[in-house]
PDB file of C-alpha atoms in Angstrom:
ATOM      1  CA  MET A 294      14.652   5.166  -8.332  1.00  0.00           C
ATOM      2  CA  MET A 295      17.612   3.541 -10.107  1.00  0.00           C
ATOM      3  CA  HIS A 296      20.968   5.177 -10.727  1.00  0.00           C
ATOM      4  CA  GLY A 297      20.865   7.788 -13.442  1.00  0.00           C
ATOM      5  CA  GLU A 298      17.119   8.430 -13.275  1.00  0.00           C
ATOM      6  CA  ARG A 299      15.930  12.035 -13.145  1.00  0.00           C
ATOM      7  CA  ILE A 300      12.417  13.411 -12.816  1.00  0.00           C
ATOM      8  CA  VAL A 301      11.807  16.365 -15.093  1.00  0.00           C
ATOM      9  CA  THR A 302       8.093  17.112 -15.206  1.00  0.00           C
ATOM     10  CA  THR A 303       5.000  16.188 -13.243  1.00  0.00           C
ATOM     11  CA  ARG A 304       1.419  15.825 -14.357  1.00  0.00           C
ATOM     12  CA  ILE A 305      -1.742  14.283 -12.949  1.00  0.00           C
ATOM     13  CA  ALA A 306      -3.468  11.452 -14.772  1.00  0.00           C
ATOM     14  CA  LYS A 307      -6.789   9.938 -13.707  1.00  0.00           C
ATOM     15  CA  ILE A 308      -7.455   6.426 -14.959  1.00  0.00           C
ATOM     16  CA  SER A 309     -10.078   3.855 -14.099  1.00  0.00           C
ATOM     17  CA  ALA A 310      -9.245   1.253 -11.467  1.00  0.00           C
ATOM     18  CA  ALA A 311      -9.548  -1.658 -13.863  1.00  0.00           C
ATOM     19  CA  LEU A 312      -7.135  -0.091 -16.340  1.00  0.00           C
ATOM     20  CA  THR A 313      -4.548   1.193 -13.900  1.00  0.00           C
ATOM     21  CA  CYS A 314      -3.874  -1.983 -12.014  1.00  0.00           C
ATOM     22  CA  GLY A 315      -3.084  -3.692 -15.310  1.00  0.00           C
ATOM     23  CA  LEU A 316      -0.477  -1.197 -16.494  1.00  0.00           C
ATOM     24  CA  ILE A 317       3.280  -1.420 -16.634  1.00  0.00           C
ATOM     25  CA  ALA A 318       4.301  -1.008 -12.995  1.00  0.00           C
ATOM     26  CA  VAL A 319       1.893  -0.265 -10.239  1.00  0.00           C
ATOM     27  CA  ALA A 320       1.671   0.058  -6.493  1.00  0.00           C
ATOM     28  CA  CYS A 321      -1.811   0.127  -4.980  1.00  0.00           C
ATOM     29  CA  SER A 322      -2.925   0.224  -1.391  1.00  0.00           C
ATOM     30  CA  SER A 323      -6.255  -0.026   0.353  1.00  0.00           C
ATOM     31  CA  ASP A 324      -7.514   0.348   3.894  1.00  0.00           C
ATOM     32  CA  GLY A 325     -10.314  -1.619   5.469  1.00  0.00           C
ATOM     33  CA  GLY A 326     -12.880   1.016   4.558  1.00  0.00           C
ATOM     34  CA  THR A 327     -15.407   2.708   6.805  1.00  0.00           C
ATOM     35  CA  LEU A 328     -17.175   0.580   9.378  1.00  0.00           C
ATOM     36  CA  PRO A 329     -20.892   1.430   9.681  1.00  0.00           C
ATOM     37  CA  LYS A 330     -21.203  -0.140  13.119  1.00  0.00           C
ATOM     38  CA  LYS A 331     -19.171  -2.359  15.431  1.00  0.00           C
ATOM     39  CA  SER A 332     -20.448  -5.648  14.008  1.00  0.00           C
ATOM     40  CA  THR A 333     -19.903  -5.210  10.268  1.00  0.00           C
ATOM     41  CA  ALA A 334     -17.360  -3.731   7.873  1.00  0.00           C
ATOM     42  CA  THR A 335     -18.228  -2.022   4.582  1.00  0.00           C
ATOM     43  CA  LYS A 336     -15.194  -1.607   2.375  1.00  0.00           C
ATOM     44  CA  GLN A 337     -14.835   1.055  -0.277  1.00  0.00           C
ATOM     45  CA  PHE A 338     -11.948   1.876  -2.545  1.00  0.00           C
ATOM     46  CA  ASP A 339     -10.282   5.081  -3.603  1.00  0.00           C
ATOM     47  CA  THR A 340      -6.902   5.725  -5.157  1.00  0.00           C
ATOM     48  CA  ALA A 341      -4.478   8.547  -5.700  1.00  0.00           C
ATOM     49  CA  SER A 342      -1.848   8.929  -8.379  1.00  0.00           C
ATOM     50  CA  ARG A 343       0.933  11.036  -9.746  1.00  0.00           C
ATOM     51  CA  ASN A 344       2.474  10.992 -13.212  1.00  0.00           C
ATOM     52  CA  MET A 345       6.083  12.057 -13.609  1.00  0.00           C
ATOM     53  CA  THR A 346       7.915  11.832 -16.920  1.00  0.00           C
ATOM     54  CA  ASN A 347      11.646  12.103 -17.480  1.00  0.00           C
ATOM     55  CA  THR A 348      12.535  13.348 -20.947  1.00  0.00           C
ATOM     56  CA  ALA A 349      15.924  11.672 -21.410  1.00  0.00           C
ATOM     57  CA  PRO A 350      15.793  10.218 -24.930  1.00  0.00           C
ATOM     58  CA  GLN A 351      17.375   6.787 -24.759  1.00  0.00           C
ATOM     59  CA  ARG A 352      15.256   4.256 -22.875  1.00  0.00           C
ATOM     60  CA  LYS A 353      12.363   4.042 -20.450  1.00  0.00           C
ATOM     61  CA  VAL A 354      11.449   2.229 -17.294  1.00  0.00           C
ATOM     62  CA  GLN A 355       7.862   2.681 -16.139  1.00  0.00           C
ATOM     63  CA  GLN A 356       6.216   2.145 -12.814  1.00  0.00           C
ATOM     64  CA  MET A 357       2.953   3.341 -11.364  1.00  0.00           C
ATOM     65  CA  VAL A 358       2.276   4.067  -7.723  1.00  0.00           C
ATOM     66  CA  THR A 359      -1.347   4.103  -6.608  1.00  0.00           C
ATOM     67  CA  ARG A 360      -3.137   3.972  -3.294  1.00  0.00           C
ATOM     68  CA  MET A 361      -6.639   2.949  -2.371  1.00  0.00           C
ATOM     69  CA  SER A 362      -8.576   3.767   0.775  1.00  0.00           C
ATOM     70  CA  GLY A 363     -12.028   4.322   2.201  1.00  0.00           C
ATOM     71  CA  GLY A 364     -13.383   6.739  -0.391  1.00  0.00           C
ATOM     72  CA  THR A 365     -15.340   6.224  -3.579  1.00  0.00           C
ATOM     73  CA  ARG A 366     -13.499   8.056  -6.385  1.00  0.00           C
ATOM     74  CA  PRO A 367     -10.800   6.283  -8.415  1.00  0.00           C
ATOM     75  CA  ASP A 368      -7.852   8.648  -8.767  1.00  0.00           C
ATOM     76  CA  PHE A 369      -4.572   7.126  -9.857  1.00  0.00           C
ATOM     77  CA  GLN A 370      -1.060   8.502 -10.053  1.00  0.00           C
ATOM     78  CA  THR A 371       1.444   7.126 -12.539  1.00  0.00           C
ATOM     79  CA  ILE A 372       5.177   7.592 -12.219  1.00  0.00           C
ATOM     80  CA  VAL A 373       7.175   7.194 -15.427  1.00  0.00           C
ATOM     81  CA  PHE A 374      10.957   7.312 -15.273  1.00  0.00           C
ATOM     82  CA  THR A 375      13.249   7.526 -18.284  1.00  0.00           C
ATOM     83  CA  ASP A 376      16.840   6.449 -17.859  1.00  0.00           C
ATOM     84  CA  SER A 377      19.812   6.318 -20.185  1.00  0.00           C
ATOM     85  CA  GLN A 378      21.167   3.285 -18.340  1.00  0.00           C
ATOM     86  CA  GLN A 379      19.046   0.211 -18.862  1.00  0.00           C
ATOM     87  CA  PRO A 380      19.791  -3.225 -17.374  1.00  0.00           C
ATOM     88  CA  ASP A 381      20.884  -6.013 -19.694  1.00  0.00           C
ATOM     89  CA  PRO A 382      17.852  -8.332 -20.028  1.00  0.00           C
ATOM     90  CA  HIS A 383      20.200 -11.311 -20.262  1.00  0.00           C
ATOM     91  CA  GLU A 384      21.900 -10.581 -16.960  1.00  0.00           C
ATOM     92  CA  HIS A 385      20.700 -12.554 -13.963  1.00  0.00           C
ATOM     93  CA  ASN A 386      20.483 -10.475 -10.808  1.00  0.00           C
ATOM     94  CA  PRO A 387      19.335 -12.798  -8.033  1.00  0.00           C
ATOM     95  CA  GLU A 388      17.027 -11.245  -5.460  1.00  0.00           C
ATOM     96  CA  ARG A 389      18.248 -11.319  -1.893  1.00  0.00           C
ATOM     97  CA  TYR A 390      16.105 -13.365   0.470  1.00  0.00           C
ATOM     98  CA  ILE A 391      14.570 -11.239   3.195  1.00  0.00           C
ATOM     99  CA  SER A 392      13.194 -13.023   6.234  1.00  0.00           C
ATOM    100  CA  PRO A 393       9.861 -11.910   7.715  1.00  0.00           C
ATOM    101  CA  GLY A 394      11.709 -10.772  10.812  1.00  0.00           C
ATOM    102  CA  GLU A 395      13.937  -8.477   8.772  1.00  0.00           C
ATOM    103  CA  ARG A 396      11.158  -7.319   6.460  1.00  0.00           C
ATOM    104  CA  PHE A 397       8.888  -6.202   9.294  1.00  0.00           C
ATOM    105  CA  ALA A 398      11.496  -5.164  11.867  1.00  0.00           C
ATOM    106  CA  ARG A 399      10.563  -1.468  11.507  1.00  0.00           C
ATOM    107  CA  THR A 400       6.800  -1.951  11.429  1.00  0.00           C
ATOM    108  CA  LEU A 401       6.189  -0.659  14.935  1.00  0.00           C
ATOM    109  CA  ASP A 402       8.560   2.274  14.500  1.00  0.00           C
ATOM    110  CA  ALA A 403       6.760   3.269  11.302  1.00  0.00           C
ATOM    111  CA  HIS A 404       3.309   3.095  12.878  1.00  0.00           C
ATOM    112  CA  ASN A 405       4.146   4.489  16.290  1.00  0.00           C
ATOM    113  CA  SER A 406       5.953   7.533  14.958  1.00  0.00           C
ATOM    114  CA  VAL A 407       2.629   8.492  13.356  1.00  0.00           C
ATOM    115  CA  ARG A 408       0.616   7.705  16.489  1.00  0.00           C
ATOM    116  CA  GLY A 409       3.092   9.536  18.679  1.00  0.00           C
ATOM    117  CA  ALA A 410       2.196  12.831  17.023  1.00  0.00           C
ATOM    118  CA  HIS A 411      -1.173  12.525  18.802  1.00  0.00           C
ATOM    119  CA  ASN A 412       0.206  11.084  22.060  1.00  0.00           C
ATOM    120  CA  LEU A 413      -1.482   7.777  21.317  1.00  0.00           C
ATOM    121  CA  ARG A 414      -0.453   4.537  22.945  1.00  0.00           C
ATOM    122  CA  PRO A 415       2.129   2.654  20.851  1.00  0.00           C
ATOM    123  CA  LEU A 416       0.974  -0.413  18.962  1.00  0.00           C
ATOM    124  CA  THR A 417       2.473  -3.798  19.740  1.00  0.00           C
ATOM    125  CA  TRP A 418       3.297  -6.555  17.261  1.00  0.00           C
ATOM    126  CA  SER A 419       0.867  -9.454  17.051  1.00  0.00           C
ATOM    127  CA  SER A 420       2.027 -12.754  15.575  1.00  0.00           C
ATOM    128  CA  ARG A 421      -1.624 -13.778  15.484  1.00  0.00           C
ATOM    129  CA  LEU A 422      -2.488 -10.828  13.246  1.00  0.00           C
ATOM    130  CA  ALA A 423       0.639 -11.400  11.155  1.00  0.00           C
ATOM    131  CA  ASN A 424      -0.443 -14.996  10.500  1.00  0.00           C
ATOM    132  CA  TYR A 425      -3.937 -13.763   9.697  1.00  0.00           C
ATOM    133  CA  ALA A 426      -2.501 -11.226   7.248  1.00  0.00           C
ATOM    134  CA  GLN A 427      -0.258 -13.863   5.687  1.00  0.00           C
ATOM    135  CA  GLN A 428      -3.237 -16.122   5.101  1.00  0.00           C
ATOM    136  CA  TRP A 429      -4.904 -13.434   3.009  1.00  0.00           C
ATOM    137  CA  ALA A 430      -1.697 -12.462   1.224  1.00  0.00           C
ATOM    138  CA  ASN A 431      -1.179 -16.101   0.248  1.00  0.00           C
ATOM    139  CA  ARG A 432      -4.798 -16.441  -0.843  1.00  0.00           C
ATOM    140  CA  SER A 433      -4.583 -13.264  -2.927  1.00  0.00           C
ATOM    141  CA  ALA A 434      -1.405 -14.481  -4.584  1.00  0.00           C
ATOM    142  CA  LYS A 435      -2.995 -17.806  -5.424  1.00  0.00           C
ATOM    143  CA  VAL A 436      -6.314 -16.624  -6.845  1.00  0.00           C
ATOM    144  CA  ARG A 437      -5.551 -13.048  -8.022  1.00  0.00           C
ATOM    145  CA  ASN A 438      -1.822 -13.009  -8.786  1.00  0.00           C
ATOM    146  CA  CYS A 439      -1.319 -10.661  -5.807  1.00  0.00           C
ATOM    147  CA  GLY A 440      -4.233  -8.510  -6.939  1.00  0.00           C
ATOM    148  CA  MET A 441      -5.562  -6.275  -4.195  1.00  0.00           C
ATOM    149  CA  LYS A 442      -8.937  -7.056  -2.703  1.00  0.00           C
ATOM    150  CA  HIS A 443     -10.157  -6.954   0.894  1.00  0.00           C
ATOM    151  CA  ARG A 444     -11.424  -9.942   2.774  1.00  0.00           C
ATOM    152  CA  PRO A 445     -15.183 -10.490   2.403  1.00  0.00           C
ATOM    153  CA  ASN A 446     -17.720  -9.947   5.160  1.00  0.00           C
ATOM    154  CA  HIS A 447     -18.701 -13.623   5.247  1.00  0.00           C
ATOM    155  CA  GLY A 448     -17.370 -17.095   4.551  1.00  0.00           C
ATOM    156  CA  PRO A 449     -14.136 -18.834   5.588  1.00  0.00           C
ATOM    157  CA  TYR A 450     -12.038 -15.718   4.907  1.00  0.00           C
ATOM    158  CA  LYS A 451     -14.391 -13.332   6.708  1.00  0.00           C
ATOM    159  CA  GLN A 452     -12.855 -10.030   7.788  1.00  0.00           C
ATOM    160  CA  LEU A 453     -12.367  -9.933  11.543  1.00  0.00           C
ATOM    161  CA  HIS A 454      -9.947  -7.024  11.930  1.00  0.00           C
ATOM    162  CA  GLY A 455      -8.993  -3.653  10.510  1.00  0.00           C
ATOM    163  CA  GLU A 456      -7.044  -4.001   7.275  1.00  0.00           C
ATOM    164  CA  ASN A 457      -4.724  -1.910   5.117  1.00  0.00           C
ATOM    165  CA  LEU A 458      -3.497  -3.242   1.766  1.00  0.00           C
ATOM    166  CA  TRP A 459      -0.677  -2.078  -0.491  1.00  0.00           C
ATOM    167  CA  TRP A 460       0.242  -3.579  -3.873  1.00  0.00           C
ATOM    168  CA  ALA A 461       3.069  -2.966  -6.331  1.00  0.00           C
ATOM    169  CA  SER A 462       3.550  -4.274  -9.840  1.00  0.00           C
ATOM    170  CA  PRO A 463       7.002  -5.038 -11.182  1.00  0.00           C
ATOM    171  CA  ARG A 464       9.205  -2.379 -12.697  1.00  0.00           C
ATOM    172  CA  ILE A 465       9.249  -3.093 -16.422  1.00  0.00           C
ATOM    173  CA  TRP A 466      11.900  -1.723 -18.750  1.00  0.00           C
ATOM    174  CA  SER A 467      11.246  -1.005 -22.407  1.00  0.00           C
ATOM    175  CA  ASN A 468      13.370  -4.022 -23.352  1.00  0.00           C
ATOM    176  CA  GLY A 469      10.967  -6.287 -21.444  1.00  0.00           C
ATOM    177  CA  LEU A 470      13.064  -6.827 -18.338  1.00  0.00           C
ATOM    178  CA  ARG A 471      10.993  -7.129 -15.156  1.00  0.00           C
ATOM    179  CA  GLU A 472      12.363  -6.203 -11.764  1.00  0.00           C
ATOM    180  CA  LEU A 473      10.947  -6.340  -8.274  1.00  0.00           C
ATOM    181  CA  GLN A 474      10.307  -2.847  -6.956  1.00  0.00           C
ATOM    182  CA  ASP A 475      12.453  -2.136  -3.903  1.00  0.00           C
ATOM    183  CA  ILE A 476       9.779  -1.542  -1.274  1.00  0.00           C
ATOM    184  CA  ASN A 477      10.000  -1.711   2.520  1.00  0.00           C
ATOM    185  CA  ILE A 478       7.477  -1.436   5.328  1.00  0.00           C
ATOM    186  CA  GLN A 479       8.516   2.147   6.080  1.00  0.00           C
ATOM    187  CA  ARG A 480       7.554   3.143   2.535  1.00  0.00           C
ATOM    188  CA  VAL A 481       4.219   1.358   2.795  1.00  0.00           C
ATOM    189  CA  VAL A 482       3.267   2.945   6.116  1.00  0.00           C
ATOM    190  CA  LYS A 483       4.510   6.355   4.962  1.00  0.00           C
ATOM    191  CA  ASP A 484       2.171   6.208   1.964  1.00  0.00           C
ATOM    192  CA  TRP A 485      -0.720   5.548   4.315  1.00  0.00           C
ATOM    193  CA  ALA A 486       0.348   8.204   6.808  1.00  0.00           C
ATOM    194  CA  ASP A 487       0.777  10.802   4.052  1.00  0.00           C
ATOM    195  CA  GLU A 488      -3.027  10.994   3.918  1.00  0.00           C
ATOM    196  CA  ARG A 489      -2.998  13.039   7.136  1.00  0.00           C
ATOM    197  CA  PRO A 490      -3.477  16.431   5.386  1.00  0.00           C
ATOM    198  CA  PHE A 491      -6.671  15.103   3.821  1.00  0.00           C
ATOM    199  CA  TYR A 492      -8.358  14.302   7.144  1.00  0.00           C
ATOM    200  CA  ASN A 493     -10.584  17.031   8.595  1.00  0.00           C
ATOM    201  CA  TYR A 494     -10.810  16.302  12.303  1.00  0.00           C
ATOM    202  CA  ALA A 495     -13.520  18.889  13.016  1.00  0.00           C
ATOM    203  CA  ALA A 496     -15.830  17.435  10.360  1.00  0.00           C
ATOM    204  CA  ASN A 497     -14.490  13.894  10.775  1.00  0.00           C
ATOM    205  CA  THR A 498     -14.325  13.501   6.990  1.00  0.00           C
ATOM    206  CA  CYS A 499     -11.786  13.133   4.217  1.00  0.00           C
ATOM    207  CA  LYS A 500     -11.182  16.053   1.895  1.00  0.00           C
ATOM    208  CA  PRO A 501     -13.475  15.664  -1.141  1.00  0.00           C
ATOM    209  CA  GLY A 502     -11.723  13.657  -3.837  1.00  0.00           C
ATOM    210  CA  GLU A 503      -8.973  12.528  -1.463  1.00  0.00           C
ATOM    211  CA  GLN A 504      -8.418   9.582   0.838  1.00  0.00           C
ATOM    212  CA  CYS A 505      -7.598   9.340   4.520  1.00  0.00           C
ATOM    213  CA  GLY A 506      -8.803   5.902   5.647  1.00  0.00           C
ATOM    214  CA  HIS A 507      -5.339   4.352   5.932  1.00  0.00           C
ATOM    215  CA  TYR A 508      -4.200   7.201   8.137  1.00  0.00           C
ATOM    216  CA  THR A 509      -7.219   7.085  10.422  1.00  0.00           C
ATOM    217  CA  GLN A 510      -6.776   3.333  10.925  1.00  0.00           C
ATOM    218  CA  ILE A 511      -3.143   3.860  11.931  1.00  0.00           C
ATOM    219  CA  VAL A 512      -4.083   6.526  14.511  1.00  0.00           C
ATOM    220  CA  TRP A 513      -7.260   4.878  15.781  1.00  0.00           C
ATOM    221  CA  ARG A 514      -7.090   5.283  19.559  1.00  0.00           C
ATOM    222  CA  GLU A 515      -8.642   1.911  20.421  1.00  0.00           C
ATOM    223  CA  THR A 516      -6.298  -0.057  18.160  1.00  0.00           C
ATOM    224  CA  LYS A 517      -3.643  -1.859  20.188  1.00  0.00           C
ATOM    225  CA  GLU A 518      -2.005  -4.413  17.890  1.00  0.00           C
ATOM    226  CA  VAL A 519      -0.756  -4.728  14.340  1.00  0.00           C
ATOM    227  CA  GLY A 520       0.515  -7.644  12.300  1.00  0.00           C
ATOM    228  CA  CYS A 521       1.686  -7.522   8.681  1.00  0.00           C
ATOM    229  CA  ALA A 522       2.497  -9.898   5.844  1.00  0.00           C
ATOM    230  CA  TYR A 523       4.065  -9.856   2.389  1.00  0.00           C
ATOM    231  CA  GLN A 524       3.704 -11.958  -0.730  1.00  0.00           C
ATOM    232  CA  GLN A 525       5.523 -11.813  -4.052  1.00  0.00           C
ATOM    233  CA  CYS A 526       4.059 -13.265  -7.234  1.00  0.00           C
ATOM    234  CA  ALA A 527       5.740 -14.819 -10.254  1.00  0.00           C
ATOM    235  CA  ASP A 528       5.388 -11.657 -12.361  1.00  0.00           C
ATOM    236  CA  LYS A 529       7.383  -9.682  -9.726  1.00  0.00           C
ATOM    237  CA  SER A 530       4.295  -7.960  -8.335  1.00  0.00           C
ATOM    238  CA  GLN A 531       3.992  -7.784  -4.557  1.00  0.00           C
ATOM    239  CA  LEU A 532       1.256  -7.453  -1.946  1.00  0.00           C
ATOM    240  CA  TRP A 533       1.523  -6.068   1.585  1.00  0.00           C
ATOM    241  CA  VAL A 534      -1.206  -6.671   4.173  1.00  0.00           C
ATOM    242  CA  CYS A 535      -1.476  -5.151   7.657  1.00  0.00           C
ATOM    243  CA  ASN A 536      -4.252  -6.101  10.072  1.00  0.00           C
ATOM    244  CA  TYR A 537      -5.213  -4.123  13.159  1.00  0.00           C
ATOM    245  CA  SER A 538      -7.005  -5.036  16.379  1.00  0.00           C
ATOM    246  CA  PRO A 539      -9.300  -3.657  17.546  1.00  0.00           C
ATOM    247  CA  ALA A 540     -10.353  -2.357  14.142  1.00  0.00           C
ATOM    248  CA  GLY A 541     -10.893   1.339  13.451  1.00  0.00           C
ATOM    249  CA  ASN A 542     -12.782   3.541  10.978  1.00  0.00           C
ATOM    250  CA  TYR A 543     -16.253   3.345  12.472  1.00  0.00           C
ATOM    251  CA  ILE A 544     -18.832   5.752  11.051  1.00  0.00           C
ATOM    252  CA  GLY A 545     -19.603   8.586  13.412  1.00  0.00           C
ATOM    253  CA  GLU A 546     -16.466   8.077  15.532  1.00  0.00           C
ATOM    254  CA  ARG A 547     -13.248  10.082  15.449  1.00  0.00           C
ATOM    255  CA  PRO A 548      -9.980   8.182  15.468  1.00  0.00           C
ATOM    256  CA  TYR A 549      -8.655   9.982  18.565  1.00  0.00           C
TER     257      TYR A 549
END
C-alpha cells in the first residue's frame, strides 16, 4: 500500500474469471491442480478475492488481488484503495533492476518455514526447475501478455512438474498512471500458504468453496526441489511461476 492509503471498509465481490483478470489491477495465482494418477496432471482453477474500499474523497488507485488453485469455483477478491496523494503522471520513476538471485533469495525460507510446521524435509533450490519455470514465464509473456495459464499435458511445453502460478496486474491510478505492484517471493508464497485453514487433513479435501491446492503442493512430503521464475510485461503486469519436483497433489494421497 502506498503512503497515505487507508482501508476503511471490506466487502466480498464474486466476479467471473474472464472479467476479473481484465480489471484495473489484479494478482492471480494458480497451482498445478489435482493429479489423478502419477502419469498425468489434470489442472483446475479456483480463485479467492477480497474487496476493500477506502472512502477518502480525492482520488483513487485500484488493484485487485486474486488467487487460483485446484478447485472449480471462481471466487475473486478485489482490493480498492483510495488515496489523497496521487503520483504525478508526468513524473518518471525508474524501476530498480532486481537480479534473479536477489528476487528469489528468500524462496527457500518462504517455502521451508511452511514445511517446517509439519517437520517436513526442507526443499532445495533447483536451477533446472528455475530454467523450466522461466521458459513458461517467457512463453506466457509472449503469447498472453503475462496471462496466467498452466502448461498443457502434451506438446513441446508439456507439464513435467508440479506448478504454482501467481499473476499481478499493474496498479492503475484514476489519472491513468500505471505502476508495477511491489511484490516479492515471500508475498507470493504467503498467499499460497494462507490456504492452510481450508485444507481438511482427515477428509483430504479443501473446504467447499475454498482453495488449498497451492498449500498442499508446498507441503507435499515427496517434493524435494523448487525453482521459480518471474516475468514482467509491457503493461506493468507480472507473472510468477514456481515448479516442484517431484510433483504433488495426487488424488487419493495426503500431502504428508
